Structures are given as C-alpha cells and as structure tokens.
C-alpha positions as semicolon CSV with decimal commas, in nm:
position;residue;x (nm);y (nm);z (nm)
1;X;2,951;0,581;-1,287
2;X;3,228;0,387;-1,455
3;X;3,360;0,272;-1,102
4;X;2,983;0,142;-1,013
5;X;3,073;-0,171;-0,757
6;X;2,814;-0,381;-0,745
7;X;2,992;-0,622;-0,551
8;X;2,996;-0,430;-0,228
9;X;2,581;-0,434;-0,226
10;X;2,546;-0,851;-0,326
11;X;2,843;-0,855;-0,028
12;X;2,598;-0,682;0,253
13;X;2,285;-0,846;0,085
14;X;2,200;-1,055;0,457
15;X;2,273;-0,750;0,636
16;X;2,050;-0,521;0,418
17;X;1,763;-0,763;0,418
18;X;1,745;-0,794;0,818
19;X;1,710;-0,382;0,748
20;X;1,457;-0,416;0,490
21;X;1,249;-0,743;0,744
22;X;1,238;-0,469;0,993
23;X;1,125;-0,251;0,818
24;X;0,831;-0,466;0,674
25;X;0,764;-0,555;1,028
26;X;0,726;-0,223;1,126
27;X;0,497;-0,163;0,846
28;X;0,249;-0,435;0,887
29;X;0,206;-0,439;1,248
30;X;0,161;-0,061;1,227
31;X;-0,081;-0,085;0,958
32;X;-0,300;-0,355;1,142
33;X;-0,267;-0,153;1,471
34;X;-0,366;0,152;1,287
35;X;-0,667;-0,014;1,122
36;X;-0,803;-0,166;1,466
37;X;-0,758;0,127;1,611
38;X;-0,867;0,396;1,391
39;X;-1,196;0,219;1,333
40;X;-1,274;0,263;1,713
41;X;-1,170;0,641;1,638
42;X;-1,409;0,654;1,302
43;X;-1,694;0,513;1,533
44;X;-1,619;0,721;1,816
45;X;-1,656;1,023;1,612
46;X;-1,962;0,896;1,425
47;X;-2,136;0,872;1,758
48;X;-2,436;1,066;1,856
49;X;-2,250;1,131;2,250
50;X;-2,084;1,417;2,193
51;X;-1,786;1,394;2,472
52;X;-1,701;1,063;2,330
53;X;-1,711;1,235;1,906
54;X;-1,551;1,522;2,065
55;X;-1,204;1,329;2,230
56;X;-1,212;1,115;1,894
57;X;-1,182;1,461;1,701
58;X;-0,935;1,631;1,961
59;X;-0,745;1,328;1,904
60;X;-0,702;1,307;1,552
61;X;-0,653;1,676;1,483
62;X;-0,395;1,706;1,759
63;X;-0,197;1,415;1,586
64;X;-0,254;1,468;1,241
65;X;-0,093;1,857;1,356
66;X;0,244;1,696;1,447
67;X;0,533;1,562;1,251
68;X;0,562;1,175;1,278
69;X;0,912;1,229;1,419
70;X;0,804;1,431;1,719
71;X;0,542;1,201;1,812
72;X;0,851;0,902;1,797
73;X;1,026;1,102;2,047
74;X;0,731;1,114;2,236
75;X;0,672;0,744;2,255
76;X;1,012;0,673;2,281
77;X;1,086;0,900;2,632
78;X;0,727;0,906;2,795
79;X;0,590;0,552;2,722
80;X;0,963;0,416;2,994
81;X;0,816;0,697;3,211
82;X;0,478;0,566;3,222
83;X;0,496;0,191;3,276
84;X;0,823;0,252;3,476
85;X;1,068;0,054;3,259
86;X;1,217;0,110;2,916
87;X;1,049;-0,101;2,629
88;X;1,314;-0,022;2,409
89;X;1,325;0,160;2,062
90;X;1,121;-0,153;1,841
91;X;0,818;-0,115;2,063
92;X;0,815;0,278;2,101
93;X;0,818;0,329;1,773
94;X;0,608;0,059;1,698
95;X;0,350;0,239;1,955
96;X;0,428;0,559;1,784
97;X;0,308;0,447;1,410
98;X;-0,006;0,250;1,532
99;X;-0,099;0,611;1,720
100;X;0,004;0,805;1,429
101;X;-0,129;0,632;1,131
102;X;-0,442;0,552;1,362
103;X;-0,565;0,932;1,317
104;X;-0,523;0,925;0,942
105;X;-0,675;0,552;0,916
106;X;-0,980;0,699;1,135
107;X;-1,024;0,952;0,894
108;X;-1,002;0,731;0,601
109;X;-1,237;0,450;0,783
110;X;-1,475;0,753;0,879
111;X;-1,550;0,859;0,520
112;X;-1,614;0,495;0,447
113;X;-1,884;0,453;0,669
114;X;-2,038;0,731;0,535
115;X;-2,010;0,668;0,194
116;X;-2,264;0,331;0,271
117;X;-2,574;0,417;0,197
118;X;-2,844;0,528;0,492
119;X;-3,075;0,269;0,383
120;X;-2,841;-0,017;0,450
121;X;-2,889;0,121;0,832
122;X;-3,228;0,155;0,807
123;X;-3,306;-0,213;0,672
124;X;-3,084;-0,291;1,000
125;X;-3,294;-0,128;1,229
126;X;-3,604;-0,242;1,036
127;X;-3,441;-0,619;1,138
128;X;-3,393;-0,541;1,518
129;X;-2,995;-0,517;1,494
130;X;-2,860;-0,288;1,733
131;X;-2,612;0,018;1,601
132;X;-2,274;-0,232;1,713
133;X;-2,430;-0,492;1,504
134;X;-2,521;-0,299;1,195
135;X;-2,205;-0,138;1,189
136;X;-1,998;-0,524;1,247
137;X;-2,253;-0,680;0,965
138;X;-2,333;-0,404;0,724
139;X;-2,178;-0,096;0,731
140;X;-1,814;-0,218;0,827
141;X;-1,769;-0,484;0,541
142;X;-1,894;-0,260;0,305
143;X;-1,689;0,041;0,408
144;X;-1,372;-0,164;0,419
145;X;-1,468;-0,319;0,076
146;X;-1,449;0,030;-0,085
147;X;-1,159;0,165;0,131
148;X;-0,921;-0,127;0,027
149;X;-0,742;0,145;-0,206
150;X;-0,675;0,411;-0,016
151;X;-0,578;0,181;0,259
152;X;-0,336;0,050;0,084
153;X;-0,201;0,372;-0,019
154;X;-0,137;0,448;0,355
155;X;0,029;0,149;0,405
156;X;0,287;0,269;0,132
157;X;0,335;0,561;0,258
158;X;0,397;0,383;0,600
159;X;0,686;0,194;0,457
160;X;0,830;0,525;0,322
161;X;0,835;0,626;0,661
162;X;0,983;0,338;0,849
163;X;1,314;0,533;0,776
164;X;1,242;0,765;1,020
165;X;1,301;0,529;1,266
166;X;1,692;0,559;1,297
167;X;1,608;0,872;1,556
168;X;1,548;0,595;1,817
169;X;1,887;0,381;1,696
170;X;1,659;0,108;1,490
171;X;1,817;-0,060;1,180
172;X;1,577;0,025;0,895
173;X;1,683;-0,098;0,576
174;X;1,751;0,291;0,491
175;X;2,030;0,295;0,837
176;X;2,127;-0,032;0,743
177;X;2,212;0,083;0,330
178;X;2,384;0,419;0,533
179;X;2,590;0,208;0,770
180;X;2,695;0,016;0,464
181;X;2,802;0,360;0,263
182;X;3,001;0,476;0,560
183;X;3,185;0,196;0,644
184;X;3,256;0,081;0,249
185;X;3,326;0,443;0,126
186;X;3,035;0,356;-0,125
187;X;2,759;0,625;-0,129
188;X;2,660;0,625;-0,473
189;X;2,616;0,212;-0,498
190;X;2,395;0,180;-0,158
191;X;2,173;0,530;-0,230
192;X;2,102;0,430;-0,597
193;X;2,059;0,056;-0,444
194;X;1,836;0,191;-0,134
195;X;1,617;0,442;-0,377
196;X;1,525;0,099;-0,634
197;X;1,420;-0,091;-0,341
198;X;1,199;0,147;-0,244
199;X;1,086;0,224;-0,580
200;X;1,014;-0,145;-0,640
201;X;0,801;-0,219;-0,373
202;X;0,614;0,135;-0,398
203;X;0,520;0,127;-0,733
204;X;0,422;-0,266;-0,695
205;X;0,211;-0,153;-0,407
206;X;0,114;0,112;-0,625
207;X;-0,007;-0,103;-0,970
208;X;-0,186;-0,313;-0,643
209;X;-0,408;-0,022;-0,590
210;X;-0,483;0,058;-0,965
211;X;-0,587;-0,336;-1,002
212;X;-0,813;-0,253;-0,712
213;X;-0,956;0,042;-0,831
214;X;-1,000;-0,118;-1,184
215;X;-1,203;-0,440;-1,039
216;X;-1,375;-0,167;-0,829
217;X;-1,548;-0,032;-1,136
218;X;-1,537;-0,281;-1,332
C-alpha cells in the first residue's frame, strides 16, 4: 500500500463521475418506474377478479424466480425484436429494472395496503367513494407513508445493481472505475476507490432509512 497513487483516481475524476451520473440515472428512473408500476401490480393482485389477481401473481413470481441479469438479456434482444428497431442498451436495461424491481416494489406496496386498517375502507364506503377512490385518497397515502423505509431500501439495493449493466456495454461507474484499472495498471487504487463510493452513498441511504424509521415511531 506504500505505492497507493492517488493521483491516477483525482486524474479520471470527470470520467468516473459521467459513470457514477449514469448510474444514478439508472437508479431513479428505475425506482419511479418500479413504484408506478408495481402499485398497478399490488392492486391488481388485491382485486376481487381473479384472472386479473391471478396474471399480477404469475407475474411477480415468474420475475422474482429469475436473476436480474437474465431478465437484462431479455430486454436487451427481444424488446429490438418487438418494436422492430434496436433501442439501444440505456433503454433496455432501463426497461429491464422498471420490470424487475416492479415485482419486488408490488410486493412491498401490497403489504402496505394491507397493513391500513379495514376501517379506513369502510368509512370510505360509508362516504360513497368508489374502491379507485379510496385506494387514491386513503389507503394509498397511508400505505406509502409507512412503506417510505423499505422503499428506500430497494432503491439501494437498485444502485448496487446498476453494475450489472456492463453485460449490455453501458458505462456504470463500476465499468467506468474497471476501464480506468486496465488501462492505468491501477487495480488496487480504482477497487478500493469504487468500493468507498459505494459504501458512501449506501450507508447514507442507509442512516436515511433509520431517520425514517426513528420519526416513524417517534
């Protein structure tokens, strides 16, 4: 560690940050997509119809059974094949997150809306709201109010896996810090430099969710 260059990471600072703004990109348009998304999946399967709670559940189960890599590939070779054009490797794998993380968001959004109590439905019904506008004034505000944690939690856990997207040729910030180790022969600088990065902004997101949790109970 005596030979630790520093200089060669403040040298490749602008082109580890475009990395690291993808990344972040990736995370929060994945995370809203997933949200939107996943709530229609959470309501889908709360539904009395059963077809409609039934292809919410095949759904999620058949997604949450696969490894987020496969289901990049999937995105990235069928989605050209189905709108006849390539869309290139941002928006596939964009696709590919907001599918993903939309089964384990409907999962965390379902639990939500069941955690609100019944009579906060039935004083709905009791006012002549129908079910889409108990669930958009009651039940959804409060369900979102006490998921904000383990949202959040996902979202992390998004960003961890952002590096995964270097399958479809996307600069990450983790290719970008492994371009940079190649090409200046230092490993040691860029992993050490790549692993505090993500530490950084996982345990800040994680001290988030403990502030969250504490003004929860407070």
């Amino acid at each position: 560690m005596g030979s630790f260059d520093v200089s060669v990471i403040l040298e490749n600072l602008p082109f580890l940050w475009e990395g690291l703004q993808l990344s972040l990109l990736l995370t929060a348009l994945a995370v809203a997509g997933g949200i939107v998304l996943g709530t229609f999946l959470a309501l889908m399967r709360l539904s009395g119809f059963a077809p409609v709670s039934l292809l919410s559940a095949g759904y999620v189960n058949l997604i949450r059974s696969v490894p987020l890599i496969l289901v990049i590939f999937w995105f990235y070779f069928l989605v050209p094949l189905i709108v006849g054009r390539p869309i290139g490797g941002f928006y596939s794998a964009l696709i590919a997150f907001v599918m993903f993380e939309a089964a384990y968001y409907s999962e965390i959004i379902r639990a939500g809306i069941q955690s609100v109590r019944k009579g906060q439905v039935h004083a709905g019904q009791a006012t002549g709201l129908s079910y889409w506008q108990i669930q958009r004034y009651v039940v959804l505000p409060q369900a979102f109010r006490n998921m904000i944690p383990i949202l959040v939690t996902q979202g992390i856990i998004l960003f961890q896996d952002t590096s995964l997207v270097f399958v479809v040729s996307l600069r990450d910030f983790m290719t970008a810090s492994s371009i940079v180790a190649r090409t200046e022969g230092r490993l040691a600088e860029m992993y050490i430099f790549a692993a505090l990065v993500y530490f950084v902004i996982c345990f800040a997101g994680s001290l988030y969710v403990r502030r969250l949790q504490g003004s929860k109970f407070a």
